[in-house]
PDB file of C-alpha atoms in Angstrom:
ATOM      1  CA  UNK D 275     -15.755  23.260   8.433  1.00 47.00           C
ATOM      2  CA  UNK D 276     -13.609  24.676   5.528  1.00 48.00           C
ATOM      3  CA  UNK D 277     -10.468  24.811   4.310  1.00 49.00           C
ATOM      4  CA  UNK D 278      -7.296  27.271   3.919  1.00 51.00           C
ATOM      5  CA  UNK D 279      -6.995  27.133   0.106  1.00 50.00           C
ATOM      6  CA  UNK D 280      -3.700  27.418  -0.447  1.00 57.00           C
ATOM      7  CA  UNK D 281      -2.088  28.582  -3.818  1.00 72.00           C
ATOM      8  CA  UNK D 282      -0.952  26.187  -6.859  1.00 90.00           C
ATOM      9  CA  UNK D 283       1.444  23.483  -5.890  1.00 93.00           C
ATOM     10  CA  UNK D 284       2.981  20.095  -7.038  1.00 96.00           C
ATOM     11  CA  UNK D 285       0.899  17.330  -5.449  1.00 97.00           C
ATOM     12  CA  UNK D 286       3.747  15.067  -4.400  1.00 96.00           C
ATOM     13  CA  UNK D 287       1.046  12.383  -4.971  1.00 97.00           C
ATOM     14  CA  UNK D 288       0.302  12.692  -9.183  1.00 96.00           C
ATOM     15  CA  UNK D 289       2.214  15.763  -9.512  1.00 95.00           C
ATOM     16  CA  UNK D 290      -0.062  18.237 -10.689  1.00 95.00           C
ATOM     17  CA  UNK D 291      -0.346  21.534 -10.165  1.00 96.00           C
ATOM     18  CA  UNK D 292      -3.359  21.834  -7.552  1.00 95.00           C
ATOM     19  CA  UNK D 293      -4.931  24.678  -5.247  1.00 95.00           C
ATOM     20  CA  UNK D 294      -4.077  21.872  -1.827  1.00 96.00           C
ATOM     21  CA  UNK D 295      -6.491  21.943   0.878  1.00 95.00           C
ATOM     22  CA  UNK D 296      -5.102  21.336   4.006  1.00 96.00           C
ATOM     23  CA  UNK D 297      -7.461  19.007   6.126  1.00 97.00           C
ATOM     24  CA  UNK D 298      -5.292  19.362   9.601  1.00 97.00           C
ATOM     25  CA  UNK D 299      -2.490  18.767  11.618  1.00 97.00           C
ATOM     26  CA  UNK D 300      -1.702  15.120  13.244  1.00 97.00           C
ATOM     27  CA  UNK D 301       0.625  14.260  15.462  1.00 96.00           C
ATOM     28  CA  UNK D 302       2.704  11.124  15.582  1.00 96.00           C
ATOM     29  CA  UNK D 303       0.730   7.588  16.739  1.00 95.00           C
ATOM     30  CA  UNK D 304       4.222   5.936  16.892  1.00 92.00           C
ATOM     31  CA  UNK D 305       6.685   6.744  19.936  1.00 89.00           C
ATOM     32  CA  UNK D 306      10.024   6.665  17.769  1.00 86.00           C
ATOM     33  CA  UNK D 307      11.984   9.638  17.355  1.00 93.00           C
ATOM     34  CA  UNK D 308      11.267  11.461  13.848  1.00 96.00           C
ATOM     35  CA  UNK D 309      12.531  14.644  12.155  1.00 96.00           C
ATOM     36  CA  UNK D 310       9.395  16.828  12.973  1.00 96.00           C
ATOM     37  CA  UNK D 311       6.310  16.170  15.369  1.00 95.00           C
ATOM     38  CA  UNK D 312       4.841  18.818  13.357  1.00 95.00           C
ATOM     39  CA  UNK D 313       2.978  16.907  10.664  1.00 97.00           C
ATOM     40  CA  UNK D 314      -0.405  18.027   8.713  1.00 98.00           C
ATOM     41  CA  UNK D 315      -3.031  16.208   6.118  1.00 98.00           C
ATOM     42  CA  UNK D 316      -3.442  17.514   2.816  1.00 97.00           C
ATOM     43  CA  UNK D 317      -5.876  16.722   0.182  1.00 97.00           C
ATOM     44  CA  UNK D 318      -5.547  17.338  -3.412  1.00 97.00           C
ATOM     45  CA  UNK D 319      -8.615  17.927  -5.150  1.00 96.00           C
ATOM     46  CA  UNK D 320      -6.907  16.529  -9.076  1.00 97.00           C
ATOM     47  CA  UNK D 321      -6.287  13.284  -8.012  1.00 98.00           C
ATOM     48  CA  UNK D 322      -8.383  12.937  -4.801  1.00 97.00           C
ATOM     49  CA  UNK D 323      -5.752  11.937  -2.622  1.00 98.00           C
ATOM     50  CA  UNK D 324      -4.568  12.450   0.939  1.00 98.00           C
ATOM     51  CA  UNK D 325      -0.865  12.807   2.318  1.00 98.00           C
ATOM     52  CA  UNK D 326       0.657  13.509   5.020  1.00 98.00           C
ATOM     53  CA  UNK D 327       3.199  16.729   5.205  1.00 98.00           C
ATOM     54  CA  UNK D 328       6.457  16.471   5.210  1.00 98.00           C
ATOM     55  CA  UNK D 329       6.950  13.335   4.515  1.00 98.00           C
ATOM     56  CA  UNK D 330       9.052  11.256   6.564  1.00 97.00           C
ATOM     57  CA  UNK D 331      12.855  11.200   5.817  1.00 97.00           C
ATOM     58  CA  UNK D 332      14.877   8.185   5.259  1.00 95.00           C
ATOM     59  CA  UNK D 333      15.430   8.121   9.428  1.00 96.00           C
ATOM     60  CA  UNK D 334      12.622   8.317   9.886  1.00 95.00           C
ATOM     61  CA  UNK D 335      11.861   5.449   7.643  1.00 93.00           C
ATOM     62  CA  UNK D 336      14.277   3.333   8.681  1.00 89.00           C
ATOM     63  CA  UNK D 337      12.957   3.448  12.754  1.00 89.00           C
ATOM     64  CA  UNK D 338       9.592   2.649  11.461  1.00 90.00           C
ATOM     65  CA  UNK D 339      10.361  -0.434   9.672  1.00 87.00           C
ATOM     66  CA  UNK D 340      14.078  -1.502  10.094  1.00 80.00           C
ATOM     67  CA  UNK D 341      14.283  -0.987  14.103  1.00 79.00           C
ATOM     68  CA  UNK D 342      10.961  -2.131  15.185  1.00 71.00           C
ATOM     69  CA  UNK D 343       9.301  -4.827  15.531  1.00 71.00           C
ATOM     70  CA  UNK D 344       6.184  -4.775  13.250  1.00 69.00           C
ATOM     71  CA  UNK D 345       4.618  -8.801  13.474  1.00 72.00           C
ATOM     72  CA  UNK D 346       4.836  -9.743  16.922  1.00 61.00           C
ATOM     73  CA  UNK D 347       1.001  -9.182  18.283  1.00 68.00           C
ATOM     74  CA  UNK D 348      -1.817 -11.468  18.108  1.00 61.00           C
ATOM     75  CA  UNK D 349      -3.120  -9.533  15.466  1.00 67.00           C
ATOM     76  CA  UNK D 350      -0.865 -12.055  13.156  1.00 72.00           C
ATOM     77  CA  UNK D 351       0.301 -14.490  14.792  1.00 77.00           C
ATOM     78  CA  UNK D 352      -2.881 -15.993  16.826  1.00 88.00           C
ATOM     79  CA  UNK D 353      -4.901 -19.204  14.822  1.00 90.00           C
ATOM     80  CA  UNK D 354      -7.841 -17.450  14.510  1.00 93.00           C
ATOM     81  CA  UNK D 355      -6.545 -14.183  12.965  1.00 93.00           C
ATOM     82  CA  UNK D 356      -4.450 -16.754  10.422  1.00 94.00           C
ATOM     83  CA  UNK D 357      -7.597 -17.956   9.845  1.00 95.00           C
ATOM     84  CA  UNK D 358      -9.098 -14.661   8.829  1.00 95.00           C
ATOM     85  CA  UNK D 359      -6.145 -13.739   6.588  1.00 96.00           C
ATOM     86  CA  UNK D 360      -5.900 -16.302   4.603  1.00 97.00           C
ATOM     87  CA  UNK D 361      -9.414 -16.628   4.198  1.00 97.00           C
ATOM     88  CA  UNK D 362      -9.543 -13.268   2.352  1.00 97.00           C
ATOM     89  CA  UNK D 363      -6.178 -13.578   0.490  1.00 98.00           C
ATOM     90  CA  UNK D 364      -7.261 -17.041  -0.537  1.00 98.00           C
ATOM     91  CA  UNK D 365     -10.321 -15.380  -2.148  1.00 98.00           C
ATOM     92  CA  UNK D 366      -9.116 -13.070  -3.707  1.00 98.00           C
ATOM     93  CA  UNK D 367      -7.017 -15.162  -5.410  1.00 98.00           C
ATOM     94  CA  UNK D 368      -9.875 -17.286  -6.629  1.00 97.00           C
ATOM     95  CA  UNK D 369     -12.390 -14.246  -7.292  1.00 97.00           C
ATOM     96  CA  UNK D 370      -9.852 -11.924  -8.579  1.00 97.00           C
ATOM     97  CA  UNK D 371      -8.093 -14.182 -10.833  1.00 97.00           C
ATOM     98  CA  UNK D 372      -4.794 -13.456 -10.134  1.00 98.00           C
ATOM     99  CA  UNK D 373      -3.486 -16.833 -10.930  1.00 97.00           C
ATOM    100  CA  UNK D 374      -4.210 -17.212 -14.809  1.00 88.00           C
ATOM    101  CA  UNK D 375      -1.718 -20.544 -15.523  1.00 91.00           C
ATOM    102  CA  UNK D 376       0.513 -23.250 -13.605  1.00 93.00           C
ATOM    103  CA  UNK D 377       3.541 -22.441 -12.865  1.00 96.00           C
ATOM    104  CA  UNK D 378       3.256 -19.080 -11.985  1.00 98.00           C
ATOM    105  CA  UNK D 379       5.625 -16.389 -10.936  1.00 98.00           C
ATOM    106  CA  UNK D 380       4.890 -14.389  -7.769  1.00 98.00           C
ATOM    107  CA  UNK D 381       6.514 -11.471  -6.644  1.00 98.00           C
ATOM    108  CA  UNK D 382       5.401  -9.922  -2.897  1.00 98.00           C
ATOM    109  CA  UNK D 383       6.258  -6.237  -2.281  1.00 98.00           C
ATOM    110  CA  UNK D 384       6.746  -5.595   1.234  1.00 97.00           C
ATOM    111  CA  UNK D 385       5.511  -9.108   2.126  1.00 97.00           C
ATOM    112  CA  UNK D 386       5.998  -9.626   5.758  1.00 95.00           C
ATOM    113  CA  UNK D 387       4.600 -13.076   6.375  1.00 96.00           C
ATOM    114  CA  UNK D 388       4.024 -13.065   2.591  1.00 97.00           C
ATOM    115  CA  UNK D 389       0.301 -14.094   2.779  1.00 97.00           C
ATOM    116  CA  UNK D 390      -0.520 -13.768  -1.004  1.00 98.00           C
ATOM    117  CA  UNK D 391       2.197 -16.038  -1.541  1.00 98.00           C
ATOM    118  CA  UNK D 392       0.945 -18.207   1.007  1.00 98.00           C
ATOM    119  CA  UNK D 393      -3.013 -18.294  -0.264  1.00 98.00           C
ATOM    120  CA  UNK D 394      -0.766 -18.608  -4.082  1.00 98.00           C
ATOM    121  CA  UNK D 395       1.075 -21.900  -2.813  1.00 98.00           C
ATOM    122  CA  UNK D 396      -2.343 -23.226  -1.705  1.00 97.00           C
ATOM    123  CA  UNK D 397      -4.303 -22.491  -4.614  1.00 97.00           C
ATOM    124  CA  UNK D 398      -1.449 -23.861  -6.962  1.00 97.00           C
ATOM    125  CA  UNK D 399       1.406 -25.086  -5.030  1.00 97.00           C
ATOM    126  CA  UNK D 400       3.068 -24.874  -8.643  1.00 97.00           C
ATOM    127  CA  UNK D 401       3.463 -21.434  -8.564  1.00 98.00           C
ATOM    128  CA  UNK D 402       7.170 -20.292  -7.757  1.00 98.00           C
ATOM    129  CA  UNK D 403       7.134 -17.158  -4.500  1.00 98.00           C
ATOM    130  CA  UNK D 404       9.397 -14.524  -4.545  1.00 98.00           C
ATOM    131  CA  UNK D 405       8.702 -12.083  -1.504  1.00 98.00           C
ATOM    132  CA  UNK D 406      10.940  -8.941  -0.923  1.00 98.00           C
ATOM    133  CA  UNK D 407      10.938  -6.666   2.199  1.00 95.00           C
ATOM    134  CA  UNK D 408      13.158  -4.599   3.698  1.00 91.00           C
ATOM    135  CA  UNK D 409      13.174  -5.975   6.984  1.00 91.00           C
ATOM    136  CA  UNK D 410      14.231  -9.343   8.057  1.00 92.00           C
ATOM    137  CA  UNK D 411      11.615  -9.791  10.321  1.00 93.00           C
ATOM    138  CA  UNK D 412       9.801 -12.601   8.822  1.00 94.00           C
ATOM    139  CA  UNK D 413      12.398 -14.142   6.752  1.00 95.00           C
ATOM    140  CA  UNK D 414      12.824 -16.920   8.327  1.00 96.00           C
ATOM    141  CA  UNK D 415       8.816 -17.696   8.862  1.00 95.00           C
ATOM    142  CA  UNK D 416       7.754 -18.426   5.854  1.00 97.00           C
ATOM    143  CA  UNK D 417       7.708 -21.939   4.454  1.00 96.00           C
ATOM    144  CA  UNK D 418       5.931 -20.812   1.728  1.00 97.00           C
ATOM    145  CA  UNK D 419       7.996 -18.574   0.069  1.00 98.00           C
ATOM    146  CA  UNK D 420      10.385 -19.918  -2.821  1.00 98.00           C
ATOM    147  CA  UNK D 421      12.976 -16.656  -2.375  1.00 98.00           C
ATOM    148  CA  UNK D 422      12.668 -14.297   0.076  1.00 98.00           C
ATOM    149  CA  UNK D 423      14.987 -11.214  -1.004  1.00 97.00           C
ATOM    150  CA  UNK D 424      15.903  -8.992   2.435  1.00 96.00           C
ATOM    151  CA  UNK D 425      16.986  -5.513   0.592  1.00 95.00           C
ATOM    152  CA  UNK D 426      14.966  -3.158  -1.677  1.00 95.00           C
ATOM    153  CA  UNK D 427      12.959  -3.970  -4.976  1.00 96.00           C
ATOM    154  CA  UNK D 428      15.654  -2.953  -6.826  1.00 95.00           C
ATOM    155  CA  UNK D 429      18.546  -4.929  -5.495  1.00 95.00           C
ATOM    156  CA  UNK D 430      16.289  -7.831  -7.242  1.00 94.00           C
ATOM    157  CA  UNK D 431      17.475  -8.794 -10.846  1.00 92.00           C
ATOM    158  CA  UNK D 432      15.297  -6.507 -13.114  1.00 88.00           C
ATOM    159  CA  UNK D 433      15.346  -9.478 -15.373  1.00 92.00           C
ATOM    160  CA  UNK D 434      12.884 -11.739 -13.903  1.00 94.00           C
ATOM    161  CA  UNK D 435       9.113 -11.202 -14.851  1.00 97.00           C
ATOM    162  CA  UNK D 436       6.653 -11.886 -13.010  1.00 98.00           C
ATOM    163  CA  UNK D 437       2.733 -13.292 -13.663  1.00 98.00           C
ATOM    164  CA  UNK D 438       1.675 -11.753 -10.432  1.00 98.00           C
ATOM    165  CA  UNK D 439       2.710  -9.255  -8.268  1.00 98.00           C
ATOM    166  CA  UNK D 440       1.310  -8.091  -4.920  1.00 98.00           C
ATOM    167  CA  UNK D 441       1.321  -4.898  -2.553  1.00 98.00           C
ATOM    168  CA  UNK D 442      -0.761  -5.420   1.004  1.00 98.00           C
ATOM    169  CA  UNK D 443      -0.695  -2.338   3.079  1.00 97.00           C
ATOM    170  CA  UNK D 444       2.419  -1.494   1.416  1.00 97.00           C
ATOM    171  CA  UNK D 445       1.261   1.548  -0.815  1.00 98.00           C
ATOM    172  CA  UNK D 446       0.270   3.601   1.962  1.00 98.00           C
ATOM    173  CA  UNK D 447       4.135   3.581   3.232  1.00 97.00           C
ATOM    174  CA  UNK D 448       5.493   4.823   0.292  1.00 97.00           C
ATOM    175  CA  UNK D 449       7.090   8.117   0.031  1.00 97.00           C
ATOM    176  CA  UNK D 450       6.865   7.540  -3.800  1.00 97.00           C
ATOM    177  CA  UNK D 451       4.610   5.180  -4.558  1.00 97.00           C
ATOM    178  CA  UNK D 452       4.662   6.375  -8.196  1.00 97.00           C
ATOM    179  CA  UNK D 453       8.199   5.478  -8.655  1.00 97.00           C
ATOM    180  CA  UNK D 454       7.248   1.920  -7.291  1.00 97.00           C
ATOM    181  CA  UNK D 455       4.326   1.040  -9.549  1.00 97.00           C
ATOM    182  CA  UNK D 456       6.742   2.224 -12.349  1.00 97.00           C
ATOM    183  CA  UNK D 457       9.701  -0.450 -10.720  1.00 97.00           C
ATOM    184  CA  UNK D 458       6.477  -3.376 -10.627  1.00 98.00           C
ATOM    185  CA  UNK D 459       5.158  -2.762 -14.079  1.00 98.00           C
ATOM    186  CA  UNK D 460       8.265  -3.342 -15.191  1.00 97.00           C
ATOM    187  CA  UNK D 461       8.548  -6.271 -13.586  1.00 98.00           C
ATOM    188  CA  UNK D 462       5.636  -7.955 -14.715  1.00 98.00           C
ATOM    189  CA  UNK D 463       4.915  -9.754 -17.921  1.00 97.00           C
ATOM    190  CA  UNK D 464       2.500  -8.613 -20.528  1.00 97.00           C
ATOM    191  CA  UNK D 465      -1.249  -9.367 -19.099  1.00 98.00           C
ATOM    192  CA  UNK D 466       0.573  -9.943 -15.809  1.00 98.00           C
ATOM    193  CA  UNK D 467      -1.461  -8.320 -13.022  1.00 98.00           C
ATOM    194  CA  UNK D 468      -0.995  -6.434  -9.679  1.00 98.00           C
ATOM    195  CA  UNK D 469      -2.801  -7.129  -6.343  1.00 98.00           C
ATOM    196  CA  UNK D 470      -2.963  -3.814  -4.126  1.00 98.00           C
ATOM    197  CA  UNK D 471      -4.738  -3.492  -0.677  1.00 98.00           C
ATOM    198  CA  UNK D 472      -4.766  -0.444   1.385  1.00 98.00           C
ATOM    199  CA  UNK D 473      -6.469   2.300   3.742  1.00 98.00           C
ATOM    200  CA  UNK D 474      -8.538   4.599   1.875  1.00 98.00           C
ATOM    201  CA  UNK D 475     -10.403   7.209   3.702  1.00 97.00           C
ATOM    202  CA  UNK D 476     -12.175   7.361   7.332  1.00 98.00           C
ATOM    203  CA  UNK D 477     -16.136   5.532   6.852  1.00 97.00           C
ATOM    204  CA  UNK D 478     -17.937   8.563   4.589  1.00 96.00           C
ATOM    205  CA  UNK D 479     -15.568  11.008   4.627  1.00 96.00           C
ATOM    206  CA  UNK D 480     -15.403  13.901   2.293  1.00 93.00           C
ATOM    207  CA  UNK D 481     -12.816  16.484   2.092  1.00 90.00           C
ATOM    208  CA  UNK D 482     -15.585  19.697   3.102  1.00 90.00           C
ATOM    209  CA  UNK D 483     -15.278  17.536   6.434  1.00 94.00           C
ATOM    210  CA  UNK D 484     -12.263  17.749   8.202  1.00 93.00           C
ATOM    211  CA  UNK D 485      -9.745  16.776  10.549  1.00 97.00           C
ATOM    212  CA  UNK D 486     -12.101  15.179  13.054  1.00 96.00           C
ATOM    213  CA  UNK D 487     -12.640  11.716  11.209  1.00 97.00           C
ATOM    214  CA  UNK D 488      -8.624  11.169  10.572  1.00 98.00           C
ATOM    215  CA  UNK D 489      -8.379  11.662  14.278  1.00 96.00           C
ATOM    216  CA  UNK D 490     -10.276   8.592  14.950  1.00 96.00           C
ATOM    217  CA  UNK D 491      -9.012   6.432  12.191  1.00 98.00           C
ATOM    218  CA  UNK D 492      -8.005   2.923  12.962  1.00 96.00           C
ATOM    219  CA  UNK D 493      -5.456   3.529   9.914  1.00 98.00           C
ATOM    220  CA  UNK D 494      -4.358   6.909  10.710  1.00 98.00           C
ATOM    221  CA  UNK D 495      -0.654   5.508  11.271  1.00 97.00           C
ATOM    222  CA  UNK D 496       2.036   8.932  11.597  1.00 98.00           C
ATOM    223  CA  UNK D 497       4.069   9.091  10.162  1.00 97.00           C
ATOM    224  CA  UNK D 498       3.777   5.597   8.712  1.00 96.00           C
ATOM    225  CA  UNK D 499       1.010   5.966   6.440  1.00 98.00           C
ATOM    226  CA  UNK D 500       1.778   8.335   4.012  1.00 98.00           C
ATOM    227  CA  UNK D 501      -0.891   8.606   0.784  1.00 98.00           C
ATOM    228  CA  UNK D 502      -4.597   7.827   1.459  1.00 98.00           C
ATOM    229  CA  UNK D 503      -5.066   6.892  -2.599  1.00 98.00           C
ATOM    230  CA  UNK D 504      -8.293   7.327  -4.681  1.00 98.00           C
ATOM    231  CA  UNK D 505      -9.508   5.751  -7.725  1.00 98.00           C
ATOM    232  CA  UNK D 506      -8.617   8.582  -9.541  1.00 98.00           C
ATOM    233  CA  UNK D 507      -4.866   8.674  -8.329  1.00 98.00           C
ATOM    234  CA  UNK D 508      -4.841   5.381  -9.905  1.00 98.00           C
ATOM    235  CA  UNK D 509      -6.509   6.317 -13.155  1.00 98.00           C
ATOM    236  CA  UNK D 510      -3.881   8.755 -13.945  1.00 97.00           C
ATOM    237  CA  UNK D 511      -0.520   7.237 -12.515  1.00 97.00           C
ATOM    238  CA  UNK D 512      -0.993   3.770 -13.769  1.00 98.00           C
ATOM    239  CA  UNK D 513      -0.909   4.481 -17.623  1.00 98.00           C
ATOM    240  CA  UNK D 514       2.265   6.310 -17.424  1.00 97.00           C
ATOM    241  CA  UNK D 515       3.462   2.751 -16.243  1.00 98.00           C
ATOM    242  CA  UNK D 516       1.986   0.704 -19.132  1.00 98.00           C
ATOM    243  CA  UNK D 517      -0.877  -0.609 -16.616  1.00 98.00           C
ATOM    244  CA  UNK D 518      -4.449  -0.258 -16.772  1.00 98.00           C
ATOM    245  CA  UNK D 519      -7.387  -0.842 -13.893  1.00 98.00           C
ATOM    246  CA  UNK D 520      -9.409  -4.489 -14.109  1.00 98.00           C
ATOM    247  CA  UNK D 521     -10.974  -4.270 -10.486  1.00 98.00           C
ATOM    248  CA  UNK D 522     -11.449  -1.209  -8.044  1.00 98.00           C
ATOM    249  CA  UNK D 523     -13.755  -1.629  -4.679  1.00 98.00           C
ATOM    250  CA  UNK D 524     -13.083   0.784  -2.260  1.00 97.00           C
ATOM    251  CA  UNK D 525     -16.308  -0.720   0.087  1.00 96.00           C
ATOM    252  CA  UNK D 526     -13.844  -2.961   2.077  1.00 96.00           C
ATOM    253  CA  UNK D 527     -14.661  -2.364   6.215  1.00 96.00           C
ATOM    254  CA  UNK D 528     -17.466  -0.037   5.376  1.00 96.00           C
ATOM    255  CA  UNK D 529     -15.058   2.028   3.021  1.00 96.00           C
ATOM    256  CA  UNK D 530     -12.024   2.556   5.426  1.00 98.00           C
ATOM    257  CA  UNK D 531      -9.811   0.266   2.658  1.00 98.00           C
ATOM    258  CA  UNK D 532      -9.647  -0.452  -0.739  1.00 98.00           C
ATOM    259  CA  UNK D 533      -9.156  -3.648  -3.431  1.00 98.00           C
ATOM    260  CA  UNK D 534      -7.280  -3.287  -6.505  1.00 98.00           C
ATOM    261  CA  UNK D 535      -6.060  -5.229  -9.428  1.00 98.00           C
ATOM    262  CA  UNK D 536      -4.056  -3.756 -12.375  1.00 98.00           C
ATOM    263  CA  UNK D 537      -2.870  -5.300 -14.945  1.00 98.00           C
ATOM    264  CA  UNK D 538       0.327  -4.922 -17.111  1.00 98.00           C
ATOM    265  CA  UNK D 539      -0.888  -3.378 -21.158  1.00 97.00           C
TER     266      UNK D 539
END
């Protein structure tokens, strides 16, 4: 199977100029009511990334994560699945690093039940939690969160630095995720470092192969899940933002996700 080549475009991902191919169309895997139910795949061969077009408004947006409920299932609230979660987040704490000195201060992006601050508080319970989401949802669940902010990034005090900051499935959701590693850098002391987990690409998949994988994607999430990213997305986004790569593994669930760390230069 091959692509349409289209002509030179903006790649709303990294913004270069780029001959987009487009992989296929998609419809919707959530029942709310959006702007289009017209939506397509396209993958830009500069920075190796996948995105779903258009992109969904602020409406749109707003049904998604401000009228629905997102944590209710089993899938995090049963023992077992705990279990599993913090498991991994607790690890990657450890393995990763990401908790260089007592007293730490953690920041969660789009935290939910704020897990990384959770596995943070039980690998140092020095360590002060700040988790921010734009939903309520799970602001009154977590015992293990210091401060947790309801309201965008931005309505936090730009003042307060961070040693750690965190992004769990969140990148994926972002219309412009470039604008929000900018807002975290920033954020972040010197040496300070970001945690990032998120979908990557269907098991294998290259982009001479089509639609047909994405169709049977456990993360293919419309119009949630906006950017697949790539390595080389982050390679070329995070300098502009004074941050640099320390750990890449995009092998997680036989390469369906990705494990990142960047740290503040």
């Amino acid at each position: 199977m091959f692509f349409k080549r289209k002509t030179k475009t903006p790649c709303r991902a990294c913004g270069e100029n780029a001959s987009l191919d487009v992989v296929g169309k998609v419809a919707p895997t959530h029942p709310g009511p959006f702007h289009t139910s017209e939506f397509e795949l396209l993958h830009c061969p500069e920075c190796d990334s996948v995105y779903l077009n258009p992109a969904p408004t602020d409406d749109d947006l707003r049904v998604l994560y401000e009228e629905s409920v997102q944590f209710a299932d089993d899938h995090y609230t049963s023992d077992e699945q705990i279990g599993k979660i913090l498991e991994y987040y607790g690890s990657a704490v450890r393995d990763r690093q990401l908790l260089s000195h007592g007293e730490a201060r953690v920041l969660e992006v789009g935290a939910g039940f704020a897990w990384v601050s959770r596995a943070s508080k039980d690998a140092d319970a020095s360590c002060f939690t700040v988790a921010q989401d734009v939903s309520a949802e799970c602001a009154d669940k977590c015992a293990w969160v210091d401060q947790y902010h309801v309201g965008s990034l931005e309505s936090l005090p730009a003042s307060e630095k961070f040693d750690l900051a965190s992004m769990t499935h969140v990148i994926e959701h972002l219309v412009d995720p470039e604008s929000m590693l900018g807002a975290i850098s920033s954020r972040l002391k010197v040496g300070g470092k970001l945690f990032v987990t998120a979908p990557h690409r269907p098991t294998g998949w290259s982009p001479k192969m089509g639609i047909d994988a994405w169709k049977a994607y456990s993360y293919l999430h419309v119009p949630a899940h906006v950017t697949y990213f790539s390595d080389t997305w982050f390679k070329r986004v995070a300098p502009r933002h004074g941050m640099k790569i320390v750990h890449w593994d995009a092998q997680h669930e036989d390469g369906q996700a990705f494990e990142l760390v960047l740290q503040r230069i």
